[in-house]
Amino acid sequence: MAMLEVEIWRGEGGDGAWRRYAVPHEANQTVLDVVTHVQRYLDPSLAYRFACRVGMCGSCAMSVNGRPRWTCRTHVSRAARKGRLRIGPLRNLPVIRDLAVDMAPFFEKWRDAEARFIPSKEPPEEPVRPDEPERMAADAGIECINCAVCYAACDSVAWNPDYPGPAVLNRLWTLANDRRDGDRDGHLDAAGAGCHLCRSHQECADACPTGLNPTAAIAGLKREVFRRALGGRARGPRQ
Amino acid sequence: MNEAWLFAAQRLSAMVMAPLVLLHLGVILYAVRDGLSADEILSRTEGSLFWGAVYGLFVVAAAVHAPIGLRAVLREWGRWRGAGLDIAMALFGLLLLALGLRAVAAVL
Ligand code: SF4
Ligand code: SF4
Ligand code: FES
């Protein structure tokens, strides 16, 4: 049977080293299958995180051959180079142990920006149509699974601790376009300082496993914040 | 500092500068067509309200634009933040403004 040469990051906190494992290569094998094989048959002390195994929960993200990926939906055949896999923890987040990172900073930025739906007191005056431009802009970014793959891919996150990151800004843009939201101006205000720290590299869009384009969302935020700075009309009802 | 305002100021100053840069390049090509001399340049600029306005506007836009960009670079690469940076950048802008306007005044 063909074997994969797998290197996995082992260690606690900032310290650690790559350790090698030989894992049988199987048809339709995912990177998460490889990690699971190592933990079940080779080294039960390996720490990693997953839940749904079908690309819904966003908990299985790791760095695979230097690129952040959702491992449960990444086939080995696509990620391996010459039968080699190097699997490490996500970048830009503190490592707890082995492949498990502390997601707290990622979600704290989310919380601090209040990037969540705030129901309006009144229903929208006009019914929300699925094909109206604002709804389409919101829908384009709605399927985020909070996996932090974009957060790990983003260089602005790496060099700027104040930067909220692509996922938070993408969510703020969907909310600012949601006519049912009660504080659309507040969402734009929350994006105000952060969105200008995006350098439009598109690393986030390139890496996002669900095919979202946070760069485009952030461009929308920059445009809208610019318009508001020039004294444009406020959006939506304020609470 | 209000980042949204700074972003707006930088965008607007860029919009002002873009056509002026093209005009400036055009003038250079035209001016060097048969050699370049101080007399020739001064004969074009001296007493010209138009050229004074063009380059005066350019200096103002550059003095707004450059410190905002430099501030972003220093914040990211130099990890310098806060009021000290903002004051330093305001002074840098004023310096650019003073040097630029002095240069414009000198050829008018
Ligand atoms: S486009 Fe913006 S958010 Fe996306 S990776 Fe680049 S800096 Fe980060
Ligand atoms: S935007 Fe994409 S990459 Fe980023 S957290 Fe959401 S699903 Fe993951
Ligand atoms: S395990 Fe849920 S997205 Fe991969």
Coordinates of C-alpha atoms and ligand atoms in Angstrom, one line a residue:
Chain A
M1 CA 0.0 0.0 0.0
A2 CA 1.3 3.5 -0.8
M3 CA 2.3 5.4 2.2
L4 CA 2.1 9.1 2.9
E5 CA 5.0 10.9 4.6
V6 CA 3.3 13.0 7.2
E7 CA 4.8 15.7 9.4
I8 CA 2.7 17.0 12.2
W9 CA 3.5 19.8 14.6
R10 CA 3.8 18.6 18.1
G11 CA 4.2 20.8 21.1
E12 CA 2.6 23.1 23.7
G13 CA 2.2 26.8 23.4
G14 CA 5.0 28.4 21.5
D15 CA 7.4 25.4 21.7
G16 CA 7.4 22.3 19.6
A17 CA 8.8 20.4 16.6
W18 CA 7.7 18.6 13.5
R19 CA 7.3 14.8 14.0
R20 CA 7.1 12.3 11.2
Y21 CA 4.5 9.6 10.7
A22 CA 3.8 7.1 7.9
V23 CA 0.2 6.9 7.1
P24 CA -1.4 4.5 4.5
H25 CA -2.8 6.4 1.6
E26 CA -6.4 5.5 0.8
A27 CA -8.8 6.5 -1.9
N28 CA -10.9 9.7 -1.2
Q29 CA -8.9 10.2 2.0
T30 CA -9.2 13.6 3.6
V31 CA -6.4 15.4 5.6
L32 CA -8.6 15.0 8.7
D33 CA -8.7 11.3 8.0
V34 CA -4.9 11.3 8.1
V35 CA -4.8 13.2 11.4
T36 CA -7.4 10.8 12.8
H37 CA -5.4 7.8 11.7
V38 CA -2.3 9.2 13.5
Q39 CA -4.3 9.8 16.7
R40 CA -6.0 6.4 16.6
Y41 CA -3.2 4.1 15.6
L42 CA 0.1 5.8 16.0
D43 CA 0.0 8.4 18.8
P44 CA -3.1 8.8 20.9
S45 CA -1.6 11.9 22.6
L46 CA -2.1 14.0 19.5
A47 CA -4.4 17.0 20.1
Y48 CA -6.6 18.3 17.3
R49 CA -10.1 19.6 16.9
F50 CA -13.1 18.6 14.7
A51 CA -16.8 18.0 15.0
C52 CA -19.0 17.6 12.0
R53 CA -16.6 16.2 9.4
V54 CA -18.8 17.6 6.6
G55 CA -17.7 21.2 6.3
M56 CA -20.4 22.8 8.5
C57 CA -18.9 23.5 11.9
G58 CA -15.7 25.2 11.1
S59 CA -13.6 23.6 13.8
C60 CA -11.2 21.5 11.8
A61 CA -9.0 24.2 10.2
M62 CA -5.3 23.6 10.1
S63 CA -2.3 24.6 8.1
V64 CA -1.7 22.0 5.4
N65 CA 1.6 22.3 3.5
G66 CA 1.7 26.0 4.5
R67 CA -1.8 26.8 3.5
P68 CA -4.8 27.1 5.8
R69 CA -7.6 24.7 5.0
W70 CA -10.7 23.0 6.3
T71 CA -9.2 19.5 6.7
C72 CA -12.4 17.5 6.7
R73 CA -13.2 18.6 3.1
T74 CA -9.7 18.7 1.8
H75 CA -8.7 15.6 -0.1
V76 CA -5.2 14.4 0.4
S77 CA -4.9 14.0 -3.4
R78 CA -5.3 17.8 -3.7
A79 CA -3.2 18.9 -0.8
A80 CA -0.3 16.5 -0.8
R81 CA 2.9 17.2 -2.7
K82 CA 4.7 14.1 -3.9
G83 CA 3.0 12.1 -1.1
R84 CA 4.1 14.5 1.6
L85 CA 1.9 16.4 4.0
R86 CA 3.0 18.9 6.6
I87 CA 0.1 19.6 9.0
G88 CA 0.4 22.4 11.5
P89 CA -1.8 24.6 13.7
L90 CA -3.5 27.6 12.1
R91 CA -1.3 30.7 11.8
N92 CA -2.2 34.0 13.7
L93 CA -3.7 32.2 16.7
P94 CA -1.9 31.0 19.8
V95 CA -1.3 27.3 19.9
I96 CA -2.8 25.4 22.8
R97 CA -1.3 22.0 21.9
D98 CA -0.3 20.3 18.7
L99 CA -2.9 21.2 16.1
A100 CA -5.4 22.8 18.5
V101 CA -5.2 26.6 18.5
D102 CA -6.9 29.0 20.9
M103 CA -9.8 30.6 18.9
A104 CA -10.5 33.1 21.6
P105 CA -8.8 36.1 20.0
F106 CA -10.7 35.4 16.7
F107 CA -14.1 35.4 18.5
E108 CA -13.2 38.2 20.8
K109 CA -12.7 40.5 17.9
W110 CA -16.0 39.3 16.6
R111 CA -17.7 40.1 19.9
D112 CA -15.9 43.5 20.3
A113 CA -17.2 44.6 16.8
E114 CA -20.7 43.4 17.8
A115 CA -20.8 41.7 14.5
R116 CA -24.1 40.0 15.1
F117 CA -27.7 40.5 13.9
I118 CA -29.5 43.1 16.0
P119 CA -33.3 42.7 15.4
S120 CA -35.1 45.9 14.5
K121 CA -38.1 46.9 16.6
E122 CA -40.2 47.4 13.5
P123 CA -40.3 45.0 10.5
P124 CA -38.9 46.5 7.3
E125 CA -41.3 48.9 5.5
E126 CA -41.0 46.9 2.3
P127 CA -40.8 43.1 2.3
V128 CA -37.3 41.9 1.7
R129 CA -37.0 40.4 -1.8
P130 CA -34.4 37.8 -2.4
D131 CA -33.3 39.5 -5.7
E132 CA -33.0 43.1 -4.4
P133 CA -29.4 44.4 -4.5
E134 CA -28.9 44.7 -0.7
R135 CA -30.2 41.2 0.0
M136 CA -27.9 39.8 -2.7
A137 CA -24.9 41.6 -1.2
A138 CA -25.8 40.2 2.2
D139 CA -26.4 36.7 0.8
A140 CA -23.0 36.7 -1.0
G141 CA -21.2 36.6 2.3
I142 CA -23.7 34.8 4.5
E143 CA -22.4 31.3 4.4
C144 CA -19.5 31.9 6.8
I145 CA -18.7 28.9 9.0
N146 CA -16.4 30.8 11.4
C147 CA -13.5 28.5 10.6
A148 CA -10.8 31.2 10.8
V149 CA -9.1 30.0 7.7
C150 CA -9.2 33.5 6.2
Y151 CA -7.9 34.9 9.6
A152 CA -4.9 32.6 9.3
A153 CA -4.3 33.5 5.6
C154 CA -4.4 37.3 6.2
D155 CA -1.0 39.1 6.4
S156 CA -2.7 42.2 7.8
V157 CA -3.9 40.1 10.8
A158 CA -0.3 38.8 11.2
W159 CA 1.3 42.3 11.3
N160 CA -1.4 44.3 12.9
P161 CA -2.9 43.2 16.2
D162 CA -5.7 45.8 15.9
Y163 CA -7.0 44.4 12.7
P164 CA -10.4 42.6 13.2
G165 CA -9.7 40.3 10.2
P166 CA -11.6 39.3 7.1
A167 CA -14.4 37.2 8.7
V168 CA -15.6 39.9 11.1
L169 CA -15.6 42.5 8.4
N170 CA -17.4 40.2 6.0
R171 CA -20.1 39.6 8.7
L172 CA -20.4 43.4 9.3
W173 CA -21.0 43.9 5.6
T174 CA -23.7 41.3 5.5
L175 CA -25.4 43.0 8.5
A176 CA -25.0 46.5 7.0
N177 CA -26.9 45.1 4.0
D178 CA -29.6 43.4 6.0
R179 CA -32.7 45.5 6.0
R180 CA -34.1 43.6 9.0
D181 CA -31.2 44.6 11.1
G182 CA -31.9 47.4 13.6
D183 CA -28.4 49.0 13.7
R184 CA -27.0 49.1 10.3
D185 CA -25.2 52.4 10.9
G186 CA -23.7 50.9 14.1
H187 CA -22.3 48.0 12.0
L188 CA -20.7 50.5 9.6
D189 CA -19.3 52.5 12.5
A190 CA -17.8 49.3 13.9
A191 CA -16.1 48.6 10.6
G192 CA -15.0 52.2 10.3
A193 CA -11.5 52.0 11.7
G194 CA -10.8 48.4 10.9
C195 CA -11.7 48.1 7.3
H196 CA -9.0 50.6 6.3
L197 CA -6.3 48.3 7.6
C198 CA -7.2 45.7 4.9
R199 CA -4.6 45.8 2.1
S200 CA -6.8 44.0 -0.4
H201 CA -4.4 41.1 -0.9
Q202 CA -7.3 38.7 -1.4
E203 CA -5.5 36.0 0.5
C204 CA -8.7 35.6 2.5
A205 CA -10.8 35.1 -0.6
D206 CA -8.3 32.7 -2.1
A207 CA -8.4 30.6 1.1
C208 CA -12.0 30.7 2.2
P209 CA -13.3 27.1 2.0
T210 CA -16.9 28.1 1.4
G211 CA -15.9 30.4 -1.5
L212 CA -16.7 33.7 0.1
N213 CA -14.9 36.9 -0.9
P214 CA -14.2 39.0 2.2
T215 CA -12.0 41.3 0.1
A216 CA -15.1 42.3 -1.9
A217 CA -17.1 42.7 1.3
I218 CA -14.4 44.9 2.8
A219 CA -14.2 47.0 -0.4
G220 CA -18.0 47.5 0.1
L221 CA -17.4 48.6 3.7
K222 CA -14.6 51.1 2.6
R223 CA -16.9 52.5 0.0
E224 CA -19.8 52.9 2.4
V225 CA -17.7 54.3 5.2
F226 CA -16.2 56.8 2.7
R227 CA -19.6 57.9 1.6
R228 CA -20.7 58.4 5.2
A229 CA -17.5 60.3 6.1
L230 CA -18.5 62.7 3.3
G231 CA -21.9 63.2 5.0
G232 CA -24.0 60.7 2.9
R233 CA -27.4 59.5 3.9
A234 CA -27.6 57.2 6.9
R235 CA -28.7 53.7 6.3
G236 CA -31.7 51.8 7.7
P237 CA -33.5 52.4 10.9
R238 CA -31.5 53.3 14.0
Q239 CA -32.6 51.9 17.3
Chain B
M1 CA -7.9 60.0 15.0
N2 CA -11.0 59.2 13.0
E3 CA -9.8 56.6 10.5
A4 CA -12.8 57.1 8.2
W5 CA -12.0 60.8 7.9
L6 CA -8.4 60.1 7.2
F7 CA -9.3 57.5 4.6
A8 CA -11.7 60.0 3.0
A9 CA -9.0 62.7 3.0
Q10 CA -6.5 60.4 1.4
R11 CA -8.9 59.3 -1.3
L12 CA -9.9 62.8 -2.1
S13 CA -6.4 64.1 -2.2
A14 CA -5.5 61.3 -4.5
M15 CA -8.3 62.2 -6.8
V16 CA -7.0 65.8 -6.9
M17 CA -3.4 64.7 -7.5
A18 CA -4.1 62.1 -10.2
P19 CA -4.9 64.5 -13.1
L20 CA -2.3 67.0 -11.8
V21 CA 0.4 64.3 -12.1
L22 CA -0.6 63.6 -15.7
L23 CA -0.6 67.3 -16.4
H24 CA 2.8 67.6 -14.8
L25 CA 4.3 64.8 -16.8
G26 CA 2.8 66.3 -20.0
V27 CA 4.5 69.6 -19.2
I28 CA 7.8 67.9 -18.6
L29 CA 7.7 66.2 -22.0
Y30 CA 6.7 69.5 -23.6
A31 CA 9.3 71.6 -21.7
V32 CA 12.3 69.4 -22.6
R33 CA 11.4 69.2 -26.3
D34 CA 14.4 71.5 -27.1
G35 CA 16.5 71.6 -24.0
L36 CA 15.8 72.8 -20.6
S37 CA 16.8 76.1 -19.1
A38 CA 15.8 78.1 -16.0
D39 CA 14.9 81.1 -18.1
E40 CA 12.5 79.1 -20.2
I41 CA 10.8 77.6 -17.1
L42 CA 10.6 80.9 -15.3
S43 CA 9.1 82.6 -18.4
R44 CA 6.3 80.1 -18.3
T45 CA 5.7 80.3 -14.6
E46 CA 6.4 83.9 -13.6
G47 CA 3.3 85.9 -13.0
S48 CA 1.1 82.9 -14.1
L49 CA -1.9 82.5 -11.9
F50 CA -2.7 79.2 -13.7
W51 CA 0.6 77.5 -12.9
G52 CA 0.6 78.9 -9.4
A53 CA -2.8 77.5 -8.8
V54 CA -1.9 74.1 -10.4
Y55 CA 1.2 73.5 -8.3
G56 CA -0.2 75.2 -5.2
L57 CA -3.1 72.8 -5.3
F58 CA -0.7 69.9 -5.9
V59 CA 1.3 70.9 -2.9
V60 CA -1.7 71.1 -0.6
A61 CA -3.0 67.7 -1.8
A62 CA 0.4 66.1 -1.4
A63 CA 0.8 67.5 2.1
V64 CA -2.6 65.9 3.0
H65 CA -1.9 62.6 1.2
A66 CA 1.6 61.7 2.2
P67 CA 1.4 61.9 6.0
I68 CA -1.7 59.7 6.1
G69 CA 0.1 57.1 4.0
L70 CA 3.3 57.4 6.1
R71 CA 1.2 57.1 9.3
A72 CA -0.3 53.8 8.1
V73 CA 3.2 52.5 7.2
L74 CA 4.7 53.5 10.6
R75 CA 1.7 52.0 12.5
E76 CA 2.1 48.7 10.7
W77 CA 5.8 48.3 10.3
G78 CA 7.1 50.5 13.1
R79 CA 4.4 49.6 15.7
W80 CA 4.2 53.3 16.5
R81 CA 0.7 54.4 17.5
G82 CA -1.2 57.0 19.5
A83 CA -1.1 60.8 19.8
G84 CA 2.7 61.1 19.4
L85 CA 2.5 59.6 15.9
D86 CA -0.5 61.8 14.9
I87 CA 1.3 64.9 16.0
A88 CA 4.5 63.9 14.2
M89 CA 2.5 63.2 11.0
A90 CA 0.7 66.6 11.3
L91 CA 4.1 68.3 11.6
F92 CA 5.4 66.3 8.6
G93 CA 2.4 67.5 6.7
L94 CA 3.1 71.1 7.6
L95 CA 6.7 70.7 6.6
L96 CA 5.7 69.4 3.2
L97 CA 3.2 72.3 2.9
A98 CA 5.8 74.9 3.8
L99 CA 8.6 73.5 1.6
G100 CA 6.1 73.0 -1.3
L101 CA 4.5 76.4 -1.1
R102 CA 8.0 78.1 -0.8
A103 CA 9.0 76.3 -4.0
V104 CA 5.9 77.4 -5.8
A105 CA 6.3 81.0 -4.6
A106 CA 9.9 81.0 -5.8
V107 CA 9.0 80.5 -9.4
L108 CA 6.0 82.8 -9.5
Ligands
SF4_1 S1 -7.8 41.3 1.4 FE1 -7.8 42.3 3.4 S2 -8.8 40.8 4.8 FE2 -8.2 39.7 2.9 S3 -6.2 38.8 3.3 FE3 -5.9 40.8 2.4 S4 -5.7 42.3 4.1 FE4 -6.6 40.4 4.9
SF4_2 S1 -15.0 34.0 5.7 FE1 -14.6 31.9 4.9 S2 -12.6 31.5 5.7 FE2 -13.3 33.2 6.8 S3 -14.2 32.3 8.7 FE3 -15.9 32.5 7.2 S4 -16.0 30.6 6.1 FE4 -14.0 30.6 7.2
FES3 S1 -15.1 19.2 11.0 FE1 -16.7 20.6 10.8 S2 -16.0 21.8 9.2 FE2 -14.5 20.3 9.2

